[in-house]
Amino acid sequence: MEPLLSIRNLRVAVDGREILKGIDLEVCRGEVHAIMGPNGSGKSTLAAVLAGREGYEVLEGEVLYNGQNLFEMEPEERARAGLFLAFQYPVEIAGVTMATFLRTALNEIRKARGEEALDPLAFLTLARERMEWLGIDPSFLHRAVNEGFSGGEKKRSEIFQLLLLEPQLAILDETDSGLDIDALKIVASGVNRMRAPERAFIVITHYQRLLNYIVPDIVHVLFDGRIVRSGGRELALQLEEHGYDWLRTDGETVVLPTLE
Amino acid sequence: MPTQQDELLERLTGSEYKYGFVADIDEELAPIGLNEDIIRFIWERKGEPEWMLEWRLRAFRHWRTMEEPRWAKVVYPPIDYQAIRYYAAPKKRHVQSLEEVDPEIRRIFDKLGIPLEEQKLLAGVAVDAVLDSASVATTFKEKLAQLGIIFCSMSEAIQKYPELVQRYLGSVVPYTDNFFAALNSAVFSDGSFVYVPPGVRCPMELSTYFRINAARTGQFERTLIIADEGSYVSYLEGCTAPMRDENQLHAAVVELIALDGAEIRYSTVQNWYPGDREGRGGIYNFVTKRGICLGKEAKISWTQVETGSAITWKYPSVILKGDGSIGEFYSVALTNHHQQADTGTKMIHIGRHTRSRIVSKGIAAGRSNNTYRGLVRILRGADYARNYTQCDSLLIGNACGAHTFPYIEVLNPTAVTEHEATTSKIGDDMLFYCRQRGIAEEDAIALIVNGYCREVLNHLPMEFAVEAQKLLAISLEGSVG
């Protein structure tokens, strides 16, 4: 099966400093990949480059999404083609209600899929259903985008958007950070509900904890801009046990203990 | 390396002014320059009574003793007042009915989306159309007259209702008020006049559309609205001008008078030619607008959407004289390219239990400068007066400026004033967030700007809120239109 996302030897610099030093990764539909790594390993850079944020210089390599060169697509084109990023730090937009913002977004995406635009009523019906899945109060839609949201509300809002926009590839950038265990469970239940044979997830996290609730098919360890190991779920548990010090570099080479 | 933001700004600043055409109509022109003979010329052409000539000459003589104000945060070369034409009026304008309006004039207003046939107009909107120095048509006059409402050009009011005009003209903005008000009093040529009798609720929006057409000509209109006891009127003005490399002067005066329990809503959608992307040309808009709540529990509400003009100098104000009266000011001022706006309001609390509310939204893009300047003055006798001011600035790009000068003077210890201010920026982060959700950059900006202005746009009459929303988008877009 052709992978949904295929990253080959991706090298990326920010302000002239190389952050990603040759990433290879294939993600197929139906899979959940976890990317773990210490702070500064390049996790969020990878998410940002895939979504098309400015200020990242691609030095080498290519990324194919559905067989298309991702770097030839504008950020909004990627979004309309089903690539979704749950932001680590969603921005506030004063005066624009969640309802207006998300109906505009959903209708842009639907247009790209060749579907009819949803009128306000149909949108509300759909949005309310998805909000219920996450236990979000209906008044949420009338609030300004992310304005005055608590940390937990922001994360829940990102997952709600995922549920609403039904992407093909969802990238969760440290969605678990700052969440208590109850909020974490709710967020995870939303994601699990969306798991489907035609959809893939990349879950970026610092901690193993989230992976107790969103069980990944494959775990990758990102360290100093490279994927230094990939494995099953047990890899995450080992990281939890030994910590990232386990991966400290020794000169140029990464020292990795052999897994039994 | 040019960022996407730069490219976007490039596109924004490339936007076209849609109303920049010039029409070839036969106009009667005064010689260029200003002296007492020119004032007599205007007075004669308009066939005004003797007292108007005296009024004009008094204003002119006072004006000559005055200095152009320079305290606003705007920069422009000195204006040569002797290089301006003070009167230009279409020759074929004296008509008995709307059907007789010169087809060429009709075409101008059709092109601007203001058809002068009543059946084509938005139901519920009466229009007075002013071209350069003269009113060329007023619609729905008869229908309004049945209710006792007078809606006509200022020239007609001077002829037909001299007692009302003499009583109220200059009563809110005397010719001594400021340099531009004095100039306007000397040379004003037309404008709209409204009188709503006691207890009458005006059933339709009244509106004036101001159009500058002639070159090297200033427009000096004068609007006077009187709402008698317990009456209500909503009034809207719109304005456009041709694209020219020279700067043209527009110095209007608007006076509103609300008696006991009367309410006046005055809305402006100002879209004078703003100049080109290098800052060449555009209208200098020096306008004095002021209302007085003369009676108890009267209410005056200003709403303005300012997107045009090279320079905007404008402070629609309310004098709250009657006890329990209310003054409101809702403003969106958008500047792009090299535009400069110095705008705000004055709320003068005289009566007891008077209340005022100021909501100002400034948006600066390109290399423009956008200034809010406001005064809240609570006088000694204004027991329990209240003011709430909210003053927000939004910046797009890195080359523009937003400035705020709020003045608050409170002489009464029982008064309460509140002032809130924010400055924000449409940053790359905000745009990226929208784009990651599938919304293209220009649509994202329009969405953000409209959201930011929503509170003000909600105060416009419904039909115009939609227009204003589009206008904001057009003023920011490059590829659309």
XYZ file of C-alpha atoms in Angstrom:
741
model
C 0.000 0.000 0.000
C 1.272 3.462 -0.865
C 2.007 5.446 2.283
C -0.120 8.522 3.029
C 2.960 10.400 4.095
C 6.475 9.673 3.022
C 9.414 11.687 4.350
C 12.822 11.093 2.803
C 16.093 12.425 4.172
C 14.502 15.653 5.378
C 16.969 18.266 6.569
C 15.607 21.549 7.890
C 17.282 24.643 9.320
C 15.908 27.495 11.399
C 17.872 30.754 11.379
C 20.754 28.944 9.718
C 20.922 26.237 12.387
C 20.176 22.705 11.303
C 17.407 21.237 13.423
C 16.265 18.206 11.423
C 19.279 16.297 10.180
C 17.856 13.685 7.868
C 14.448 12.297 8.786
C 12.990 9.241 7.082
C 9.445 8.302 7.947
C 6.554 6.530 6.282
C 3.031 6.739 7.610
C 0.272 4.593 6.141
C -3.472 5.078 6.457
C -4.915 3.515 9.553
C -1.684 3.875 11.517
C -0.936 5.827 14.652
C 2.682 6.893 14.946
C 4.093 8.372 18.119
C 7.136 10.607 17.941
C 8.897 10.970 21.246
C 11.973 12.894 22.152
C 13.512 15.304 24.610
C 13.115 19.067 24.381
C 14.971 20.525 21.434
C 15.135 17.258 19.527
C 13.129 18.734 16.614
C 9.642 17.323 17.270
C 7.761 20.594 16.917
C 9.946 21.616 13.967
C 8.829 18.491 12.151
C 5.176 19.309 12.834
C 5.621 22.928 11.715
C 7.411 21.997 8.485
C 4.734 19.477 7.581
C 2.005 22.075 8.144
C 3.915 24.727 6.170
C 4.802 27.333 8.763
C 7.122 30.135 7.597
C 10.688 30.495 8.712
C 11.846 26.923 8.137
C 14.425 26.294 5.468
C 14.333 22.901 3.804
C 17.956 22.048 3.054
C 17.409 18.643 1.544
C 14.950 15.826 1.133
C 11.345 15.513 0.103
C 7.957 14.911 1.565
C 5.205 13.225 -0.393
C 1.647 13.495 0.851
C -0.816 11.336 -1.050
C 1.901 11.122 -3.687
C 2.078 14.930 -4.022
C 5.100 17.080 -3.233
C 4.063 18.687 0.038
C 6.484 21.595 -0.315
C 4.709 22.757 -3.446
C 1.484 23.233 -1.516
C 0.492 26.370 0.425
C -0.480 25.786 4.068
C -4.182 26.202 3.247
C -3.876 23.740 0.370
C -2.370 21.172 2.706
C -5.222 21.752 5.145
C -7.809 21.369 2.395
C -6.101 18.154 1.331
C -6.739 16.763 4.799
C -3.580 17.588 6.727
C -4.442 18.824 10.201
C -2.210 20.148 12.942
C -3.421 20.319 16.530
C -1.365 23.262 17.779
C 0.685 23.188 20.918
C -0.042 26.900 21.413
C -3.255 27.866 19.544
C -3.526 31.631 18.949
C -6.387 33.829 20.110
C -8.457 35.747 17.553
C -10.562 38.396 19.252
C -14.035 39.127 17.898
C -14.201 36.072 15.627
C -16.465 33.425 17.094
C -15.505 29.763 17.021
C -18.680 29.194 14.986
C -17.718 31.690 12.265
C -14.127 30.545 12.206
C -14.887 26.844 12.015
C -17.749 27.136 9.559
C -15.460 29.130 7.262
C -12.741 26.519 7.672
C -15.045 23.539 7.221
C -16.646 25.009 4.122
C -13.249 25.714 2.551
C -12.294 22.118 3.134
C -15.633 20.806 1.914
C -15.296 22.922 -1.218
C -11.906 21.340 -1.887
C -13.487 17.900 -1.467
C -16.223 18.853 -3.932
C -18.913 18.935 -1.260
C -21.678 21.475 -0.704
C -21.125 24.249 1.815
C -22.956 23.748 5.097
C -25.482 26.408 6.025
C -25.326 27.766 9.582
C -28.011 25.391 10.823
C -26.456 22.248 9.374
C -23.121 23.371 10.717
C -24.516 23.881 14.206
C -26.075 20.427 14.201
C -22.794 18.802 13.229
C -20.731 20.927 15.607
C -23.013 20.194 18.565
C -22.763 16.462 17.948
C -18.957 16.587 17.925
C -18.855 18.820 20.971
C -20.923 16.299 22.851
C -18.285 13.657 22.173
C -15.829 15.788 24.119
C -18.257 17.101 26.712
C -17.862 20.682 25.478
C -20.569 23.170 26.428
C -22.609 24.464 23.429
C -21.853 28.070 24.437
C -18.296 27.371 23.331
C -19.226 28.126 19.715
C -20.131 31.706 20.579
C -16.824 32.463 22.244
C -14.030 34.187 20.343
C -11.433 31.821 18.908
C -9.299 30.602 21.825
C -9.815 33.886 23.656
C -9.654 33.478 27.402
C -9.519 29.691 27.071
C -7.706 27.824 29.811
C -4.840 25.576 28.749
C -7.117 22.544 28.915
C -9.882 24.270 26.945
C -7.438 25.171 24.197
C -6.322 21.579 23.817
C -9.869 20.308 23.885
C -10.761 22.909 21.265
C -7.988 21.640 19.006
C -9.295 18.079 19.274
C -12.838 19.293 18.656
C -11.597 20.905 15.450
C -10.002 17.621 14.470
C -13.313 15.861 15.025
C -15.132 18.455 12.967
C -12.740 18.761 10.031
C -12.169 14.997 9.688
C -8.618 15.114 8.310
C -6.741 12.278 6.625
C -3.562 12.973 8.524
C -3.748 14.513 11.976
C -0.596 15.726 13.677
C -0.922 16.312 17.419
C 1.845 18.566 18.668
C 2.264 17.930 22.410
C -1.465 17.968 22.912
C -0.926 16.327 26.299
C 1.247 19.069 27.759
C -0.391 20.857 30.634
C -3.384 18.513 30.810
C -4.528 16.784 33.970
C -5.421 13.136 33.794
C -9.148 13.684 33.259
C -8.624 16.135 30.427
C -6.052 13.774 28.944
C -8.581 10.949 28.912
C -11.181 13.102 27.196
C -8.711 14.233 24.546
C -7.595 10.643 23.993
C -11.169 9.382 23.716
C -11.808 11.965 20.997
C -8.762 10.834 19.064
C -9.598 7.143 19.492
C -13.063 7.763 18.186
C -11.519 9.162 15.012
C -9.174 6.253 14.453
C -10.179 4.703 11.161
C -8.655 2.641 8.355
C -8.503 5.677 6.060
C -6.965 8.050 8.601
C -3.485 8.334 10.093
C -2.137 10.093 13.180
C 1.239 11.431 14.209
C 1.229 11.968 17.947
C 4.122 14.107 19.135
C 4.799 13.899 22.832
C 7.465 14.262 25.424
C 5.882 11.781 27.807
C 4.769 8.207 27.595
C 1.630 8.975 29.589
C -0.563 9.970 26.618
C 0.310 6.700 24.888
C -1.460 4.758 27.647
C -4.666 6.194 26.225
C -3.820 6.604 22.567
C -2.087 3.340 21.860
C 0.332 3.799 18.965
C 1.188 1.232 16.319
C 4.733 2.510 15.987
C 6.911 4.625 18.255
C 9.820 6.691 16.948
C 12.463 8.291 19.072
C 13.654 11.623 17.765
C 16.984 12.764 19.099
C 19.080 15.677 17.916
C 17.225 15.908 14.624
C 17.300 12.238 13.738
C 15.028 9.285 14.334
C 17.379 7.140 16.319
C 15.064 4.248 16.927
C 11.666 2.984 15.891
C 9.769 0.202 17.494
C 6.540 -0.937 19.011
C 4.763 0.400 22.025
C 7.313 -1.139 24.384
C 9.874 1.415 23.192
C 7.836 4.148 24.823
C 7.712 2.226 28.069
C 11.474 1.766 28.041
C 11.981 5.464 27.478
C 9.707 6.100 30.429
C 11.800 3.777 32.552
C 15.261 4.974 31.544
C 14.563 8.615 30.638
C 16.058 10.463 27.722
C 19.512 10.392 29.325
C 19.551 6.874 28.074
C 20.041 8.408 24.615
C 22.768 10.958 25.373
C 25.259 11.360 22.585
C 28.813 10.310 23.009
C 30.768 12.538 20.681
C 29.320 12.221 17.195
C 27.513 8.947 17.587
C 24.358 8.220 19.427
C 24.839 5.483 21.943
C 21.829 3.260 22.112
C 21.653 0.296 24.389
C 20.425 -2.800 22.663
C 16.884 -3.690 23.397
C 16.306 -7.200 24.586
C 14.199 37.255 2.124
C 10.676 38.551 1.530
C 8.267 36.856 3.888
C 4.748 35.877 2.991
C 3.631 38.819 5.074
C 5.544 41.161 2.771
C 4.006 39.594 -0.284
C 0.587 39.909 1.251
C 1.133 43.564 2.063
C 2.325 44.032 -1.476
C -0.954 42.667 -2.697
C -2.935 44.677 -0.174
C -1.298 47.912 -1.184
C -1.976 47.110 -4.812
C -5.705 47.298 -4.245
C -7.702 49.455 -6.611
C -10.034 52.276 -5.694
C -13.278 51.418 -7.429
C -14.848 54.850 -7.516
C -12.018 56.779 -9.171
C -13.736 57.729 -12.428
C -14.309 61.309 -13.613
C -17.534 62.256 -15.382
C -17.698 64.927 -18.046
C -20.572 67.138 -17.039
C -21.176 70.781 -17.723
C -20.484 72.649 -14.512
C -20.601 76.263 -13.540
C -17.333 77.137 -11.857
C -16.256 79.970 -9.608
C -12.844 81.477 -10.386
C -10.045 79.845 -8.421
C -9.110 81.554 -5.178
C -10.869 83.013 -2.149
C -11.858 86.588 -1.312
C -15.042 88.469 -0.475
C -16.025 88.595 -4.143
C -15.970 84.799 -4.299
C -18.240 84.659 -1.285
C -20.618 87.105 -2.945
C -20.423 84.939 -6.079
C -21.482 81.845 -4.154
C -24.198 83.761 -2.306
C -25.554 85.183 -5.554
C -25.513 81.887 -7.440
C -27.482 80.338 -4.647
C -29.961 83.220 -4.513
C -29.740 83.390 -0.744
C -31.300 86.046 1.477
C -29.282 89.001 2.707
C -28.684 87.582 6.206
C -26.762 84.649 4.739
C -24.308 86.994 3.038
C -23.649 88.732 6.332
C -23.258 85.383 8.055
C -20.797 84.188 5.436
C -18.760 87.383 5.433
C -18.511 87.432 9.227
C -17.179 83.885 9.090
C -14.754 84.737 6.310
C -13.358 87.775 8.119
C -12.874 85.706 11.223
C -11.258 82.898 9.265
C -8.622 85.293 7.925
C -7.481 85.927 11.494
C -7.074 82.217 12.212
C -4.219 79.770 11.845
C -4.587 76.292 10.410
C -4.432 73.840 13.334
C -1.302 71.719 13.440
C -1.780 69.725 16.621
C -3.045 66.584 14.889
C -0.645 63.744 14.225
C -0.729 64.200 10.467
C 1.937 65.480 8.107
C 1.154 67.301 4.864
C 2.543 70.228 2.895
C 0.943 73.657 3.456
C -2.414 74.056 1.727
C -2.637 77.012 -0.647
C -6.165 78.229 -0.050
C -5.893 80.563 -3.016
C -5.288 77.636 -5.381
C -8.636 75.988 -4.686
C -11.939 76.470 -6.443
C -14.730 77.039 -3.954
C -17.747 76.469 -6.147
C -18.547 74.009 -8.933
C -22.132 73.080 -9.655
C -23.745 71.140 -12.498
C -25.550 73.598 -14.767
C -28.517 71.359 -15.384
C -29.527 70.768 -11.817
C -32.699 72.801 -11.310
C -35.341 70.184 -11.798
C -38.902 69.837 -10.643
C -38.924 66.066 -10.348
C -36.506 63.165 -10.205
C -37.370 62.216 -13.797
C -35.795 65.457 -15.000
C -32.361 64.819 -13.460
C -29.635 65.193 -16.109
C -28.998 61.672 -17.476
C -25.241 62.234 -17.146
C -25.607 62.996 -13.427
C -27.930 60.038 -13.114
C -25.258 57.859 -14.707
C -22.643 59.031 -12.168
C -24.816 57.968 -9.271
C -25.881 54.740 -11.001
C -22.209 53.876 -11.358
C -21.749 54.508 -7.655
C -24.646 52.179 -6.910
C -26.995 55.009 -5.886
C -29.856 54.963 -8.400
C -31.859 58.180 -8.208
C -35.145 56.519 -9.116
C -37.237 55.843 -6.053
C -38.429 52.448 -7.204
C -34.849 51.250 -7.647
C -33.638 52.456 -4.287
C -33.404 50.263 -1.284
C -36.850 50.291 0.212
C -36.713 52.411 3.300
C -33.848 54.704 2.325
C -34.318 58.266 1.140
C -31.336 59.843 -0.599
C -30.061 63.394 -1.078
C -27.357 63.328 -3.772
C -24.711 66.041 -3.635
C -22.330 66.520 -6.560
C -19.433 68.901 -5.899
C -21.080 72.045 -4.520
C -24.740 71.312 -5.159
C -27.512 68.946 -4.230
C -28.769 67.336 -7.453
C -31.621 65.155 -6.281
C -33.547 64.219 -3.186
C -35.786 61.170 -3.148
C -38.950 60.323 -1.194
C -39.500 63.967 -0.255
C -43.252 63.808 -0.686
C -43.657 60.639 1.302
C -41.694 62.143 4.182
C -43.565 65.436 3.953
C -46.806 63.620 4.748
C -45.361 62.975 8.201
C -44.164 66.557 8.518
C -40.554 65.505 8.050
C -38.433 67.947 6.092
C -35.626 66.342 4.108
C -34.100 68.617 1.504
C -30.906 70.285 0.385
C -29.456 73.005 2.574
C -30.024 75.543 -0.217
C -33.704 74.752 -0.296
C -33.953 74.923 3.497
C -32.442 78.426 3.525
C -35.134 79.519 1.074
C -38.097 77.679 2.526
C -37.410 77.328 6.243
C -35.344 80.393 7.139
C -36.574 80.520 10.765
C -35.353 76.986 11.499
C -32.061 77.570 9.711
C -31.441 80.924 11.395
C -32.217 79.479 14.763
C -29.979 76.449 14.551
C -27.289 77.032 11.908
C -24.011 77.582 13.724
C -25.629 76.947 17.107
C -23.602 73.778 17.701
C -20.537 74.567 15.605
C -20.141 78.364 15.545
C -17.911 79.807 12.837
C -15.421 80.728 15.558
C -15.050 77.067 16.536
C -12.039 76.205 14.429
C -10.199 77.102 11.242
C -12.003 74.632 8.991
C -15.425 75.340 10.477
C -14.869 79.053 9.811
C -13.843 78.329 6.228
C -16.861 76.101 5.769
C -19.212 78.752 7.179
C -17.866 81.273 4.666
C -18.061 79.144 1.537
C -20.374 76.181 2.152
C -22.484 75.580 -0.873
C -24.883 72.775 -0.074
C -25.588 69.763 2.060
C -28.628 68.208 3.642
C -31.242 69.545 5.985
C -33.505 67.423 8.148
C -36.254 68.388 10.531
C -38.352 65.773 12.313
C -41.412 67.153 14.114
C -42.344 66.246 17.702
C -43.238 62.635 18.336
C -42.525 61.467 14.812
C -40.449 58.397 14.218
C -38.873 58.731 10.777
C -39.917 55.511 8.992
C -36.928 55.295 6.650
C -33.199 55.825 6.718
C -32.286 59.250 5.416
C -29.042 59.391 3.552
C -26.820 61.794 1.711
C -24.336 60.706 -0.870
C -21.473 63.140 -1.404
C -19.532 62.984 -4.629
C -16.616 65.171 -5.656
C -16.216 65.318 -9.440
C -14.604 68.617 -10.530
C -10.813 69.039 -10.410
C -9.016 71.493 -8.117
C -12.261 71.969 -6.274
C -12.966 71.768 -2.596
C -16.179 70.383 -1.228
C -17.661 72.302 1.664
C -21.006 70.927 2.630
C -23.070 71.672 5.629
C -25.574 69.353 7.209
C -28.102 70.330 9.829
C -30.389 67.826 11.520
C -32.998 68.814 14.070
C -34.949 66.169 15.948
C -37.807 67.774 17.819
C -39.188 66.447 21.103
C -39.659 62.705 21.252
C -38.748 62.128 17.621
C -36.352 59.666 16.047
C -34.247 59.750 12.908
C -31.478 57.624 11.477
C -29.239 59.292 8.945
C -26.416 57.941 6.819
C -23.825 59.583 4.637
C -21.516 58.062 2.053
C -18.765 59.692 0.029
C -16.442 59.017 -2.919
C -14.207 61.038 -5.226
C -12.221 60.553 -8.479
C -8.592 59.442 -8.457
C -6.362 62.437 -9.006
C -2.698 63.141 -8.358
C -3.503 66.400 -6.603
C -4.924 66.577 -3.123
C -8.453 67.895 -2.793
C -9.889 69.556 0.257
C -13.113 68.488 1.895
C -14.131 70.563 4.897
C -17.654 69.803 6.018
C -19.624 70.800 9.065
C -22.399 68.672 10.514
C -24.636 69.901 13.322
C -27.160 67.738 15.146
C -29.747 69.000 17.582
C -31.800 66.609 19.704
C -34.537 68.063 21.870
C -36.275 66.404 24.851
C -36.407 62.645 24.424
C -35.324 62.790 20.781
C -32.857 60.360 19.248
C -30.519 60.889 16.301
C -28.419 58.103 14.855
C -25.822 59.392 12.431
C -23.783 56.885 10.431
C -20.944 57.581 8.029
C -19.294 55.323 5.510
C -16.422 57.479 4.324
C -14.600 56.271 1.244
C -13.034 59.358 -0.286
C -10.163 58.605 -2.645
C -7.238 57.701 -0.341
C -4.384 58.480 -2.743
C -2.214 56.012 -4.582
C 0.239 53.545 -3.070
C 3.046 56.126 -3.022
C 0.804 58.581 -1.210
C 0.124 60.814 -4.220
C -3.251 62.482 -4.334
C -6.241 61.752 -2.165
C -8.712 63.824 -0.229
C -7.814 65.961 2.769
C -10.805 65.395 4.966
C -11.046 68.075 7.659
C -14.470 67.739 9.106
C -16.250 69.154 12.151
C -19.172 67.095 13.370
C -20.938 67.823 16.577
C -24.297 67.163 18.124
C -26.023 68.596 21.140
C -28.498 66.808 23.355
C -30.318 69.981 24.153
C -33.211 68.341 25.903
C -33.705 65.852 28.685
C -33.068 62.200 27.899
C -32.071 62.985 24.359
C -29.699 60.635 22.566
C -27.135 61.136 19.827
C -25.211 58.231 18.417
C -22.370 58.554 15.882
C -21.206 55.518 13.969
C -18.418 55.905 11.458
C -16.552 53.592 9.124
C -13.617 55.536 7.735
C -11.635 53.819 5.002
C -10.854 56.627 2.566
C -9.047 59.996 2.399
C -5.333 60.724 2.407
C -5.836 62.600 5.666
C -8.759 62.277 8.030
C -9.171 64.911 10.749
C -12.479 64.307 12.370
C -13.941 64.174 15.879
C -17.721 63.652 15.891
C -18.733 64.890 19.310
C -21.698 65.171 21.616
C -22.529 67.938 24.064
C -24.664 66.317 26.750
C -26.589 69.274 28.041
C -29.978 67.798 28.899
C -30.194 65.770 32.098
C -30.110 62.051 31.475
C -28.982 62.457 27.884
C -26.809 59.890 26.106
C -23.937 60.266 23.660
C -22.347 57.419 21.715
C -19.431 57.134 19.343
C -18.674 53.917 17.463
C -15.794 54.114 15.050
C -13.797 51.967 12.677
C -10.913 53.794 11.008
C -8.861 51.811 8.536
C -5.697 53.246 7.000
C -3.497 51.660 4.346
C -0.662 52.814 2.021
C 0.366 56.305 3.216
C -3.002 57.298 4.649
C -3.117 59.265 7.881
C -6.088 59.368 10.202
C -6.389 61.430 13.355
C -9.893 60.769 14.546
C -11.899 60.304 17.703
C -14.570 62.108 19.640
C -15.418 64.557 22.386
C -18.051 63.876 25.001
C -18.887 66.988 26.988
C -21.019 66.162 30.020
C -22.975 69.153 31.310
C -26.272 67.714 32.521
C -26.834 65.370 35.437
C -26.962 61.613 34.918
C -25.561 61.966 31.430
C -23.939 58.921 29.917
C -21.490 58.433 27.087
C -19.947 55.441 25.412
C -16.959 55.427 23.077
C -15.859 52.388 21.098
C -13.017 53.064 18.691
C -11.326 50.495 16.471
C -8.297 51.642 14.529
C -6.732 49.431 11.877
C -3.403 50.383 10.341
C -1.748 48.634 7.377
C 0.946 49.542 4.855
C 2.872 52.664 5.869
C -0.118 54.410 7.334
C -0.595 56.194 10.632
C -3.748 55.802 12.647
C -4.432 57.984 15.674
C -7.266 57.978 18.166
C -7.750 61.321 19.897
C -10.567 61.651 22.373
C -11.775 63.963 25.081
C -14.155 63.120 27.897
C -14.969 66.245 29.876
C -17.274 66.066 32.860
C -18.252 69.493 34.081
C -18.980 70.519 37.637
C -22.751 70.175 37.413
C -22.758 66.773 35.736
C -23.666 64.756 38.820
C -23.448 60.993 38.370
C -22.208 61.301 34.811
C -20.761 58.126 33.341
C -18.371 57.426 30.532
C -17.071 54.193 29.156
C -14.281 54.295 26.594
C -12.817 51.376 24.725
C -10.095 52.125 22.315
C -8.438 49.348 20.315
C -5.724 49.379 17.676
C -4.902 46.648 15.211
C -1.686 46.628 13.224
C -1.087 44.771 9.975
C 2.575 44.543 8.990
C 5.595 46.322 10.452
C 5.637 49.701 8.730
C 2.459 51.279 10.136
C 1.742 53.166 13.332
C -1.107 53.326 15.824
C -1.350 56.096 18.408
C -3.791 56.921 21.165
C -4.352 60.272 22.868
C -7.196 60.013 25.353
C -7.930 63.092 27.467
C -10.152 62.764 30.499
C -11.158 65.816 32.540
C -13.439 65.232 35.484
C -14.671 68.146 37.587
C -17.442 66.300 39.404
C -16.603 63.793 42.155
C -19.716 61.677 41.595
C -18.775 60.926 37.993
C -17.447 57.558 36.886
C -15.221 57.112 33.850
C -13.701 53.947 32.510
C -11.057 53.641 29.858
C -9.865 50.435 28.254
C -7.325 50.201 25.483
C -5.653 47.384 23.583
C -3.153 47.147 20.772
C -2.859 43.976 18.777
C -1.297 42.826 15.603
C -2.385 40.428 12.886
C 0.727 38.374 13.242
C 2.096 35.558 11.141
C 0.971 33.206 13.909
C -2.652 34.234 13.563
C -2.574 33.954 9.783
C -0.844 30.586 9.918
C -3.441 29.276 12.324
C -6.224 30.267 9.909
C -4.392 28.890 6.903
C -3.773 25.600 8.684
C -7.550 25.359 8.938
C -7.940 25.855 5.177
C -8.652 29.609 5.127
C -6.572 31.561 2.579
C -4.587 34.545 3.773
C -6.780 37.318 2.400
C -9.933 35.660 3.664
C -8.259 35.251 7.031
C -7.450 38.960 7.200
C -10.997 39.900 6.229
C -12.314 37.483 8.853
C -10.052 38.881 11.559
C -10.721 42.531 10.677
C -14.471 41.999 10.529
C -14.414 40.203 13.843
C -12.406 43.018 15.305
C -14.912 45.619 14.047
C -18.072 43.643 14.733
C -19.129 45.653 17.742
C -19.076 48.854 15.667
C -20.568 47.390 12.475
C -23.505 46.110 14.525
C -24.487 49.729 15.087
C -24.884 50.485 11.398
C -28.289 50.106 9.761
C -28.486 46.538 8.420
C -28.092 47.296 4.684
C -25.061 49.439 5.313
C -23.406 47.034 7.714
C -23.161 44.575 4.842
C -21.757 47.287 2.566
C -19.285 48.417 5.193
C -18.101 44.863 5.719
C -17.416 44.533 2.000
C -15.714 47.918 1.925
C -13.344 46.891 4.695
C -12.447 43.747 2.805
C -11.910 45.683 -0.446
C -9.772 48.293 1.292
C -7.505 45.484 2.423
C -7.584 43.182 -0.545
C -5.549 43.440 -3.672
C -6.677 40.603 -5.850
C -10.411 41.017 -5.444
C -12.369 43.692 -7.302
